[in-house]
PDB file of C-alpha atoms in Angstrom:
ATOM      1  CA  UNK A 192      62.867 -65.595  -6.521  1.00 36.00           C
ATOM      2  CA  UNK A 193      61.429 -67.904  -8.907  1.00 36.00           C
ATOM      3  CA  UNK A 194      63.205 -66.026 -10.673  1.00 37.00           C
ATOM      4  CA  UNK A 195      64.575 -68.824 -12.533  1.00 38.00           C
ATOM      5  CA  UNK A 196      68.098 -68.500 -13.725  1.00 37.00           C
ATOM      6  CA  UNK A 197      67.383 -67.166 -17.137  1.00 29.00           C
ATOM      7  CA  UNK A 198      66.373 -64.537 -19.640  1.00 28.00           C
ATOM      8  CA  UNK A 199      64.389 -65.281 -22.709  1.00 25.00           C
ATOM      9  CA  UNK A 200      65.317 -63.714 -26.013  1.00 25.00           C
ATOM     10  CA  UNK A 201      62.783 -61.562 -27.845  1.00 26.00           C
ATOM     11  CA  UNK A 202      60.158 -64.225 -28.087  1.00 25.00           C
ATOM     12  CA  UNK A 203      57.351 -65.455 -25.882  1.00 27.00           C
ATOM     13  CA  UNK A 204      58.496 -67.522 -22.915  1.00 28.00           C
ATOM     14  CA  UNK A 205      57.917 -71.174 -23.788  1.00 28.00           C
ATOM     15  CA  UNK A 206      55.688 -73.387 -21.692  1.00 26.00           C
ATOM     16  CA  UNK A 207      58.783 -75.227 -20.473  1.00 26.00           C
ATOM     17  CA  UNK A 208      60.275 -72.005 -19.201  1.00 32.00           C
ATOM     18  CA  UNK A 209      57.046 -71.021 -17.445  1.00 32.00           C
ATOM     19  CA  UNK A 210      56.829 -74.388 -15.705  1.00 32.00           C
ATOM     20  CA  UNK A 211      60.508 -74.567 -14.851  1.00 35.00           C
ATOM     21  CA  UNK A 212      60.828 -70.889 -13.944  1.00 39.00           C
ATOM     22  CA  UNK A 213      61.623 -71.167 -10.230  1.00 37.00           C
ATOM     23  CA  UNK A 214      65.247 -70.813  -9.001  1.00 38.00           C
ATOM     24  CA  UNK A 215      67.991 -70.848  -6.399  1.00 36.00           C
ATOM     25  CA  UNK A 216      70.926 -68.654  -5.090  1.00 37.00           C
ATOM     26  CA  UNK A 217      74.310 -67.974  -3.302  1.00 37.00           C
ATOM     27  CA  UNK A 218      76.152 -66.499  -0.254  1.00 36.00           C
ATOM     28  CA  UNK A 219      77.703 -63.286   1.102  1.00 41.00           C
ATOM     29  CA  UNK A 220      78.237 -61.760   4.550  1.00 42.00           C
ATOM     30  CA  UNK A 221      76.292 -62.013   7.793  1.00 46.00           C
ATOM     31  CA  UNK A 222      75.343 -65.669   7.381  1.00 44.00           C
ATOM     32  CA  UNK A 223      78.737 -67.273   7.039  1.00 45.00           C
ATOM     33  CA  UNK A 224      80.117 -69.255   4.110  1.00 47.00           C
ATOM     34  CA  UNK A 225      79.100 -72.844   4.819  1.00 54.00           C
ATOM     35  CA  UNK A 226      75.848 -74.291   3.560  1.00 61.00           C
ATOM     36  CA  UNK A 227      74.302 -76.821   5.969  1.00 54.00           C
ATOM     37  CA  UNK A 228      74.823 -80.437   4.980  1.00 53.00           C
ATOM     38  CA  UNK A 229      71.164 -81.017   4.231  1.00 56.00           C
ATOM     39  CA  UNK A 230      71.298 -78.265   1.603  1.00 64.00           C
ATOM     40  CA  UNK A 231      73.958 -80.048  -0.436  1.00 70.00           C
ATOM     41  CA  UNK A 232      71.861 -81.413  -3.250  1.00 73.00           C
ATOM     42  CA  UNK A 233      73.274 -82.431  -6.661  1.00 75.00           C
ATOM     43  CA  UNK A 234      72.769 -80.308  -9.755  1.00 75.00           C
ATOM     44  CA  UNK A 235      70.701 -81.545 -12.690  1.00 74.00           C
ATOM     45  CA  UNK A 236      72.788 -80.889 -15.790  1.00 74.00           C
ATOM     46  CA  UNK A 237      69.869 -81.025 -18.259  1.00 82.00           C
ATOM     47  CA  UNK A 238      69.464 -77.280 -18.685  1.00 84.00           C
ATOM     48  CA  UNK A 239      67.784 -75.620 -21.694  1.00 89.00           C
ATOM     49  CA  UNK A 240      70.204 -74.460 -24.357  1.00 92.00           C
ATOM     50  CA  UNK A 241      71.188 -70.774 -23.934  1.00 94.00           C
ATOM     51  CA  UNK A 242      69.818 -68.412 -26.571  1.00 95.00           C
ATOM     52  CA  UNK A 243      72.006 -65.409 -25.850  1.00 97.00           C
ATOM     53  CA  UNK A 244      75.711 -64.899 -26.288  1.00 97.00           C
ATOM     54  CA  UNK A 245      78.874 -64.967 -24.225  1.00 97.00           C
ATOM     55  CA  UNK A 246      80.724 -61.669 -24.014  1.00 97.00           C
ATOM     56  CA  UNK A 247      83.848 -60.308 -22.342  1.00 97.00           C
ATOM     57  CA  UNK A 248      83.825 -57.426 -19.888  1.00 97.00           C
ATOM     58  CA  UNK A 249      86.799 -55.160 -19.362  1.00 93.00           C
ATOM     59  CA  UNK A 250      87.853 -55.248 -15.726  1.00 93.00           C
ATOM     60  CA  UNK A 251      90.743 -52.859 -15.366  1.00 84.00           C
ATOM     61  CA  UNK A 252      93.587 -54.329 -17.387  1.00 87.00           C
ATOM     62  CA  UNK A 253      91.960 -57.761 -17.321  1.00 90.00           C
ATOM     63  CA  UNK A 254      88.798 -59.322 -18.679  1.00 95.00           C
ATOM     64  CA  UNK A 255      85.862 -61.252 -17.253  1.00 96.00           C
ATOM     65  CA  UNK A 256      83.301 -63.551 -18.823  1.00 96.00           C
ATOM     66  CA  UNK A 257      79.593 -62.743 -18.909  1.00 98.00           C
ATOM     67  CA  UNK A 258      76.443 -63.777 -20.735  1.00 98.00           C
ATOM     68  CA  UNK A 259      73.992 -61.379 -22.327  1.00 98.00           C
ATOM     69  CA  UNK A 260      70.369 -61.985 -23.319  1.00 98.00           C
ATOM     70  CA  UNK A 261      68.716 -59.234 -25.360  1.00 98.00           C
ATOM     71  CA  UNK A 262      65.023 -58.395 -25.819  1.00 97.00           C
ATOM     72  CA  UNK A 263      63.487 -57.958 -29.264  1.00 95.00           C
ATOM     73  CA  UNK A 264      63.251 -54.160 -29.163  1.00 93.00           C
ATOM     74  CA  UNK A 265      64.256 -51.326 -26.882  1.00 95.00           C
ATOM     75  CA  UNK A 266      64.733 -52.683 -23.345  1.00 96.00           C
ATOM     76  CA  UNK A 267      62.099 -51.764 -20.785  1.00 96.00           C
ATOM     77  CA  UNK A 268      64.822 -52.048 -18.172  1.00 98.00           C
ATOM     78  CA  UNK A 269      67.989 -53.973 -17.388  1.00 98.00           C
ATOM     79  CA  UNK A 270      69.068 -56.742 -15.015  1.00 98.00           C
ATOM     80  CA  UNK A 271      72.441 -57.650 -13.571  1.00 98.00           C
ATOM     81  CA  UNK A 272      72.071 -61.383 -12.930  1.00 98.00           C
ATOM     82  CA  UNK A 273      74.090 -63.300 -10.325  1.00 98.00           C
ATOM     83  CA  UNK A 274      74.654 -67.042 -10.340  1.00 97.00           C
ATOM     84  CA  UNK A 275      74.374 -69.490  -7.455  1.00 95.00           C
ATOM     85  CA  UNK A 276      77.312 -71.274  -5.895  1.00 94.00           C
ATOM     86  CA  UNK A 277      77.431 -73.550  -8.949  1.00 94.00           C
ATOM     87  CA  UNK A 278      78.844 -70.820 -11.176  1.00 96.00           C
ATOM     88  CA  UNK A 279      77.685 -69.301 -14.456  1.00 97.00           C
ATOM     89  CA  UNK A 280      76.108 -72.440 -15.879  1.00 95.00           C
ATOM     90  CA  UNK A 281      73.390 -72.956 -18.497  1.00 94.00           C
ATOM     91  CA  UNK A 282      70.620 -72.766 -15.899  1.00 93.00           C
ATOM     92  CA  UNK A 283      71.627 -69.226 -14.975  1.00 96.00           C
ATOM     93  CA  UNK A 284      71.891 -68.318 -18.641  1.00 97.00           C
ATOM     94  CA  UNK A 285      68.403 -69.748 -19.141  1.00 95.00           C
ATOM     95  CA  UNK A 286      67.147 -67.390 -16.455  1.00 96.00           C
ATOM     96  CA  UNK A 287      68.688 -64.456 -18.270  1.00 98.00           C
ATOM     97  CA  UNK A 288      66.949 -65.614 -21.440  1.00 98.00           C
ATOM     98  CA  UNK A 289      63.593 -65.587 -19.662  1.00 97.00           C
ATOM     99  CA  UNK A 290      64.091 -62.017 -18.521  1.00 98.00           C
ATOM    100  CA  UNK A 291      64.917 -60.983 -22.058  1.00 98.00           C
ATOM    101  CA  UNK A 292      61.662 -62.572 -23.117  1.00 97.00           C
ATOM    102  CA  UNK A 293      59.932 -60.161 -20.762  1.00 97.00           C
ATOM    103  CA  UNK A 294      61.624 -57.213 -22.445  1.00 97.00           C
ATOM    104  CA  UNK A 295      64.655 -56.713 -20.206  1.00 98.00           C
ATOM    105  CA  UNK A 296      68.305 -56.576 -21.171  1.00 98.00           C
ATOM    106  CA  UNK A 297      69.926 -59.184 -18.917  1.00 98.00           C
ATOM    107  CA  UNK A 298      73.612 -59.576 -18.179  1.00 98.00           C
ATOM    108  CA  UNK A 299      74.746 -62.580 -16.125  1.00 98.00           C
ATOM    109  CA  UNK A 300      78.270 -62.094 -14.773  1.00 98.00           C
ATOM    110  CA  UNK A 301      80.797 -64.799 -13.948  1.00 98.00           C
ATOM    111  CA  UNK A 302      82.322 -64.509 -10.465  1.00 98.00           C
ATOM    112  CA  UNK A 303      84.287 -67.773 -10.728  1.00 97.00           C
ATOM    113  CA  UNK A 304      86.594 -66.880 -13.630  1.00 95.00           C
ATOM    114  CA  UNK A 305      85.166 -69.540 -15.926  1.00 95.00           C
ATOM    115  CA  UNK A 306      84.874 -72.373 -13.417  1.00 96.00           C
ATOM    116  CA  UNK A 307      81.568 -74.215 -13.008  1.00 95.00           C
ATOM    117  CA  UNK A 308      80.647 -76.897 -10.468  1.00 93.00           C
ATOM    118  CA  UNK A 309      78.320 -79.861 -10.965  1.00 90.00           C
ATOM    119  CA  UNK A 310      78.627 -81.351  -7.475  1.00 90.00           C
ATOM    120  CA  UNK A 311      78.176 -79.747  -4.014  1.00 90.00           C
ATOM    121  CA  UNK A 312      81.757 -80.328  -2.896  1.00 90.00           C
ATOM    122  CA  UNK A 313      83.213 -78.402  -5.823  1.00 93.00           C
ATOM    123  CA  UNK A 314      80.559 -75.704  -5.541  1.00 92.00           C
ATOM    124  CA  UNK A 315      81.334 -75.091  -1.881  1.00 91.00           C
ATOM    125  CA  UNK A 316      85.056 -74.959  -2.624  1.00 93.00           C
ATOM    126  CA  UNK A 317      84.525 -72.413  -5.418  1.00 95.00           C
ATOM    127  CA  UNK A 318      82.267 -70.260  -3.276  1.00 94.00           C
ATOM    128  CA  UNK A 319      84.648 -70.381  -0.328  1.00 93.00           C
ATOM    129  CA  UNK A 320      87.652 -69.366  -2.430  1.00 95.00           C
ATOM    130  CA  UNK A 321      85.885 -66.671  -4.446  1.00 94.00           C
ATOM    131  CA  UNK A 322      88.005 -63.541  -4.949  1.00 95.00           C
ATOM    132  CA  UNK A 323      85.773 -60.861  -3.415  1.00 95.00           C
ATOM    133  CA  UNK A 324      87.788 -57.891  -4.719  1.00 95.00           C
ATOM    134  CA  UNK A 325      87.719 -59.367  -8.217  1.00 94.00           C
ATOM    135  CA  UNK A 326      84.005 -59.977  -7.897  1.00 96.00           C
ATOM    136  CA  UNK A 327      83.366 -56.365  -6.898  1.00 97.00           C
ATOM    137  CA  UNK A 328      85.208 -55.183  -9.993  1.00 96.00           C
ATOM    138  CA  UNK A 329      83.240 -57.566 -12.210  1.00 97.00           C
ATOM    139  CA  UNK A 330      79.961 -56.345 -10.733  1.00 97.00           C
ATOM    140  CA  UNK A 331      80.958 -52.726 -11.315  1.00 97.00           C
ATOM    141  CA  UNK A 332      81.936 -53.521 -14.906  1.00 97.00           C
ATOM    142  CA  UNK A 333      78.610 -55.273 -15.418  1.00 98.00           C
ATOM    143  CA  UNK A 334      76.660 -52.272 -14.170  1.00 98.00           C
ATOM    144  CA  UNK A 335      78.661 -49.954 -16.410  1.00 96.00           C
ATOM    145  CA  UNK A 336      77.947 -52.207 -19.400  1.00 97.00           C
ATOM    146  CA  UNK A 337      74.221 -52.250 -18.691  1.00 98.00           C
ATOM    147  CA  UNK A 338      73.966 -48.487 -18.261  1.00 96.00           C
ATOM    148  CA  UNK A 339      75.782 -48.059 -21.562  1.00 95.00           C
ATOM    149  CA  UNK A 340      73.692 -50.587 -23.485  1.00 96.00           C
ATOM    150  CA  UNK A 341      70.229 -50.340 -21.916  1.00 95.00           C
ATOM    151  CA  UNK A 342      69.116 -47.052 -23.481  1.00 85.00           C
ATOM    152  CA  UNK A 343      69.375 -45.249 -20.129  1.00 90.00           C
ATOM    153  CA  UNK A 344      66.769 -47.490 -18.541  1.00 95.00           C
ATOM    154  CA  UNK A 345      66.681 -48.426 -14.862  1.00 97.00           C
ATOM    155  CA  UNK A 346      68.778 -51.346 -13.636  1.00 98.00           C
ATOM    156  CA  UNK A 347      67.992 -54.016 -11.047  1.00 98.00           C
ATOM    157  CA  UNK A 348      70.297 -56.606  -9.480  1.00 98.00           C
ATOM    158  CA  UNK A 349      68.952 -60.111  -9.003  1.00 98.00           C
ATOM    159  CA  UNK A 350      70.389 -63.393  -7.793  1.00 98.00           C
ATOM    160  CA  UNK A 351      69.747 -66.725  -6.115  1.00 97.00           C
ATOM    161  CA  UNK A 352      71.488 -68.170  -3.067  1.00 94.00           C
ATOM    162  CA  UNK A 353      75.049 -66.830  -3.151  1.00 96.00           C
ATOM    163  CA  UNK A 354      73.888 -64.658  -6.024  1.00 97.00           C
ATOM    164  CA  UNK A 355      71.138 -63.165  -3.906  1.00 98.00           C
ATOM    165  CA  UNK A 356      73.762 -61.915  -1.498  1.00 97.00           C
ATOM    166  CA  UNK A 357      75.870 -60.648  -4.401  1.00 98.00           C
ATOM    167  CA  UNK A 358      72.908 -58.677  -5.771  1.00 98.00           C
ATOM    168  CA  UNK A 359      72.666 -56.849  -2.458  1.00 98.00           C
ATOM    169  CA  UNK A 360      76.436 -56.434  -2.311  1.00 97.00           C
ATOM    170  CA  UNK A 361      76.504 -54.868  -5.777  1.00 98.00           C
ATOM    171  CA  UNK A 362      73.835 -52.365  -4.765  1.00 98.00           C
ATOM    172  CA  UNK A 363      75.693 -51.469  -1.571  1.00 98.00           C
ATOM    173  CA  UNK A 364      78.946 -50.999  -3.472  1.00 97.00           C
ATOM    174  CA  UNK A 365      77.339 -48.898  -6.231  1.00 97.00           C
ATOM    175  CA  UNK A 366      74.018 -47.618  -4.835  1.00 97.00           C
ATOM    176  CA  UNK A 367      73.591 -44.911  -7.479  1.00 96.00           C
ATOM    177  CA  UNK A 368      73.669 -47.523 -10.265  1.00 96.00           C
ATOM    178  CA  UNK A 369      71.122 -50.022  -8.873  1.00 98.00           C
ATOM    179  CA  UNK A 370      67.460 -49.014  -8.839  1.00 98.00           C
ATOM    180  CA  UNK A 371      66.028 -52.215  -7.326  1.00 98.00           C
ATOM    181  CA  UNK A 372      67.170 -55.501  -5.788  1.00 98.00           C
ATOM    182  CA  UNK A 373      65.709 -59.003  -5.941  1.00 98.00           C
ATOM    183  CA  UNK A 374      67.123 -61.589  -3.548  1.00 98.00           C
ATOM    184  CA  UNK A 375      66.271 -65.244  -3.577  1.00 98.00           C
ATOM    185  CA  UNK A 376      67.401 -66.653  -0.202  1.00 97.00           C
ATOM    186  CA  UNK A 377      70.619 -64.660  -0.377  1.00 96.00           C
ATOM    187  CA  UNK A 378      72.847 -63.692   2.540  1.00 95.00           C
ATOM    188  CA  UNK A 379      71.423 -60.592   4.213  1.00 97.00           C
ATOM    189  CA  UNK A 380      73.188 -57.588   5.726  1.00 97.00           C
ATOM    190  CA  UNK A 381      72.122 -56.150   9.071  1.00 96.00           C
ATOM    191  CA  UNK A 382      74.282 -53.001   9.109  1.00 97.00           C
ATOM    192  CA  UNK A 383      71.690 -50.207   9.148  1.00 98.00           C
ATOM    193  CA  UNK A 384      74.201 -47.527   8.166  1.00 98.00           C
ATOM    194  CA  UNK A 385      75.149 -49.462   5.030  1.00 98.00           C
ATOM    195  CA  UNK A 386      71.558 -50.249   4.126  1.00 98.00           C
ATOM    196  CA  UNK A 387      70.647 -46.556   4.300  1.00 98.00           C
ATOM    197  CA  UNK A 388      72.756 -46.009   1.170  1.00 98.00           C
ATOM    198  CA  UNK A 389      70.491 -48.185  -1.002  1.00 98.00           C
ATOM    199  CA  UNK A 390      68.763 -46.277  -3.777  1.00 95.00           C
ATOM    200  CA  UNK A 391      65.854 -48.577  -4.493  1.00 93.00           C
ATOM    201  CA  UNK A 392      63.488 -51.123  -2.956  1.00 98.00           C
ATOM    202  CA  UNK A 393      64.289 -54.716  -2.066  1.00 98.00           C
ATOM    203  CA  UNK A 394      62.243 -57.813  -2.917  1.00 98.00           C
ATOM    204  CA  UNK A 395      63.207 -60.880  -0.898  1.00 98.00           C
ATOM    205  CA  UNK A 396      62.127 -64.528  -1.103  1.00 98.00           C
ATOM    206  CA  UNK A 397      62.859 -66.856   1.791  1.00 98.00           C
ATOM    207  CA  UNK A 398      62.342 -70.453   2.868  1.00 97.00           C
ATOM    208  CA  UNK A 399      61.057 -71.314   6.331  1.00 97.00           C
ATOM    209  CA  UNK A 400      62.972 -74.612   6.290  1.00 95.00           C
ATOM    210  CA  UNK A 401      66.242 -72.971   5.271  1.00 95.00           C
ATOM    211  CA  UNK A 402      69.034 -74.052   7.619  1.00 92.00           C
ATOM    212  CA  UNK A 403      71.424 -71.452   6.192  1.00 93.00           C
ATOM    213  CA  UNK A 404      69.455 -68.228   5.729  1.00 95.00           C
ATOM    214  CA  UNK A 405      67.226 -68.962   8.688  1.00 96.00           C
ATOM    215  CA  UNK A 406      63.940 -67.215   9.541  1.00 97.00           C
ATOM    216  CA  UNK A 407      65.728 -65.426  12.389  1.00 97.00           C
ATOM    217  CA  UNK A 408      68.284 -63.952   9.972  1.00 97.00           C
ATOM    218  CA  UNK A 409      65.468 -62.878   7.671  1.00 98.00           C
ATOM    219  CA  UNK A 410      63.704 -61.191  10.596  1.00 98.00           C
ATOM    220  CA  UNK A 411      66.867 -59.299  11.508  1.00 98.00           C
ATOM    221  CA  UNK A 412      67.279 -58.196   7.900  1.00 98.00           C
ATOM    222  CA  UNK A 413      63.656 -57.063   7.792  1.00 98.00           C
ATOM    223  CA  UNK A 414      64.125 -55.007  10.942  1.00 98.00           C
ATOM    224  CA  UNK A 415      67.383 -53.482   9.685  1.00 98.00           C
ATOM    225  CA  UNK A 416      65.819 -52.430   6.363  1.00 98.00           C
ATOM    226  CA  UNK A 417      62.877 -50.925   8.224  1.00 98.00           C
ATOM    227  CA  UNK A 418      65.188 -48.963  10.504  1.00 98.00           C
ATOM    228  CA  UNK A 419      67.181 -47.827   7.471  1.00 98.00           C
ATOM    229  CA  UNK A 420      64.003 -46.593   5.802  1.00 98.00           C
ATOM    230  CA  UNK A 421      64.444 -48.856   2.765  1.00 98.00           C
ATOM    231  CA  UNK A 422      61.169 -49.961   1.102  1.00 98.00           C
ATOM    232  CA  UNK A 423      61.073 -53.734   0.964  1.00 98.00           C
ATOM    233  CA  UNK A 424      58.767 -56.652   0.348  1.00 98.00           C
ATOM    234  CA  UNK A 425      59.467 -60.084   1.820  1.00 98.00           C
ATOM    235  CA  UNK A 426      57.773 -63.401   1.044  1.00 98.00           C
ATOM    236  CA  UNK A 427      58.457 -66.660   2.892  1.00 98.00           C
ATOM    237  CA  UNK A 428      57.425 -70.161   1.837  1.00 98.00           C
ATOM    238  CA  UNK A 429      57.103 -73.532   3.501  1.00 98.00           C
ATOM    239  CA  UNK A 430      60.081 -74.742   1.491  1.00 97.00           C
ATOM    240  CA  UNK A 431      63.844 -75.256   1.720  1.00 95.00           C
ATOM    241  CA  UNK A 432      66.819 -73.282   0.452  1.00 94.00           C
ATOM    242  CA  UNK A 433      67.057 -73.179  -3.369  1.00 94.00           C
ATOM    243  CA  UNK A 434      63.341 -73.879  -3.754  1.00 96.00           C
ATOM    244  CA  UNK A 435      63.248 -71.817  -6.953  1.00 95.00           C
ATOM    245  CA  UNK A 436      65.952 -73.761  -8.776  1.00 92.00           C
ATOM    246  CA  UNK A 437      64.350 -76.332 -11.124  1.00 89.00           C
ATOM    247  CA  UNK A 438      67.698 -78.075 -11.523  1.00 86.00           C
ATOM    248  CA  UNK A 439      68.204 -78.783  -7.826  1.00 83.00           C
ATOM    249  CA  UNK A 440      66.979 -81.308  -5.307  1.00 86.00           C
ATOM    250  CA  UNK A 441      65.017 -78.755  -3.251  1.00 92.00           C
ATOM    251  CA  UNK A 442      62.861 -77.406  -6.062  1.00 93.00           C
ATOM    252  CA  UNK A 443      59.356 -76.479  -4.910  1.00 96.00           C
ATOM    253  CA  UNK A 444      57.126 -75.720  -7.949  1.00 97.00           C
ATOM    254  CA  UNK A 445      54.273 -73.894  -6.147  1.00 98.00           C
ATOM    255  CA  UNK A 446      56.643 -71.642  -4.209  1.00 98.00           C
ATOM    256  CA  UNK A 447      58.796 -71.042  -7.283  1.00 97.00           C
ATOM    257  CA  UNK A 448      55.807 -70.117  -9.430  1.00 98.00           C
ATOM    258  CA  UNK A 449      54.461 -67.666  -6.872  1.00 98.00           C
ATOM    259  CA  UNK A 450      57.874 -66.058  -6.420  1.00 98.00           C
ATOM    260  CA  UNK A 451      58.312 -65.747 -10.175  1.00 98.00           C
ATOM    261  CA  UNK A 452      54.964 -63.958 -10.577  1.00 98.00           C
ATOM    262  CA  UNK A 453      55.844 -61.578  -7.756  1.00 98.00           C
ATOM    263  CA  UNK A 454      59.243 -60.980  -9.315  1.00 98.00           C
ATOM    264  CA  UNK A 455      57.677 -60.025 -12.643  1.00 98.00           C
ATOM    265  CA  UNK A 456      55.298 -57.621 -10.914  1.00 98.00           C
ATOM    266  CA  UNK A 457      58.113 -56.054  -8.900  1.00 98.00           C
ATOM    267  CA  UNK A 458      60.321 -55.531 -11.954  1.00 98.00           C
ATOM    268  CA  UNK A 459      57.456 -54.074 -13.978  1.00 98.00           C
ATOM    269  CA  UNK A 460      56.686 -51.637 -11.160  1.00 97.00           C
ATOM    270  CA  UNK A 461      60.256 -50.545 -10.508  1.00 97.00           C
ATOM    271  CA  UNK A 462      61.922 -50.803 -13.903  1.00 96.00           C
ATOM    272  CA  UNK A 463      59.061 -50.228 -16.319  1.00 78.00           C
TER     273      UNK A 463
END
């Protein structure tokens, strides 16, 4: 998904954002929790400065951090944004800002309770120890916040890498609240019975050189969605995992740009 990791606030997306707008993702279920060694690239810390604001979500009797990027006027739709295995860093916030620049209300949730990694070892440790029950509650709270603040517009879930899997997970946990799903090389689910509960279509971006979410896993996911009767659109590139993340070592500009354009078209079609 070039869906980069950001949402732009109420102004035209800058040239930098357009050029950098290709991103990465996270993990979830059928594919396991370990990223192949060759995927372990460092993270470039030189992210654009966030333009939105940090907020707190109520999660039962506790609270969770999140980042919101707002469009200039009434939202044309809303996005629940999921970070990669790095955590809710400035690159993800930048992606939310870019979506806001397109007219969407974007909320990026924090599944790591404030922790952010800058090296692969820490990122893998955070992803492997992630509290799944807590994460489900945070995702539910995020969806509730968006439905309350997005003027009753449709809501999509989007994420990269681990976040791509979380976007699907959120939709499976709360199918009535998610109208569309965008996955950038996220962990797929092959359970047809579960997939049948999805309310909206799925847009997936994959990398043929991905040693984690392999082409075979993508094929199985494709077949499962077809059997479940879920409309979906898949695009694969001659690239590696995290090809859409401009801050990572596997960034592939042509693939990221194409995925970003397809993401914009998909959101316009399914959210308005």
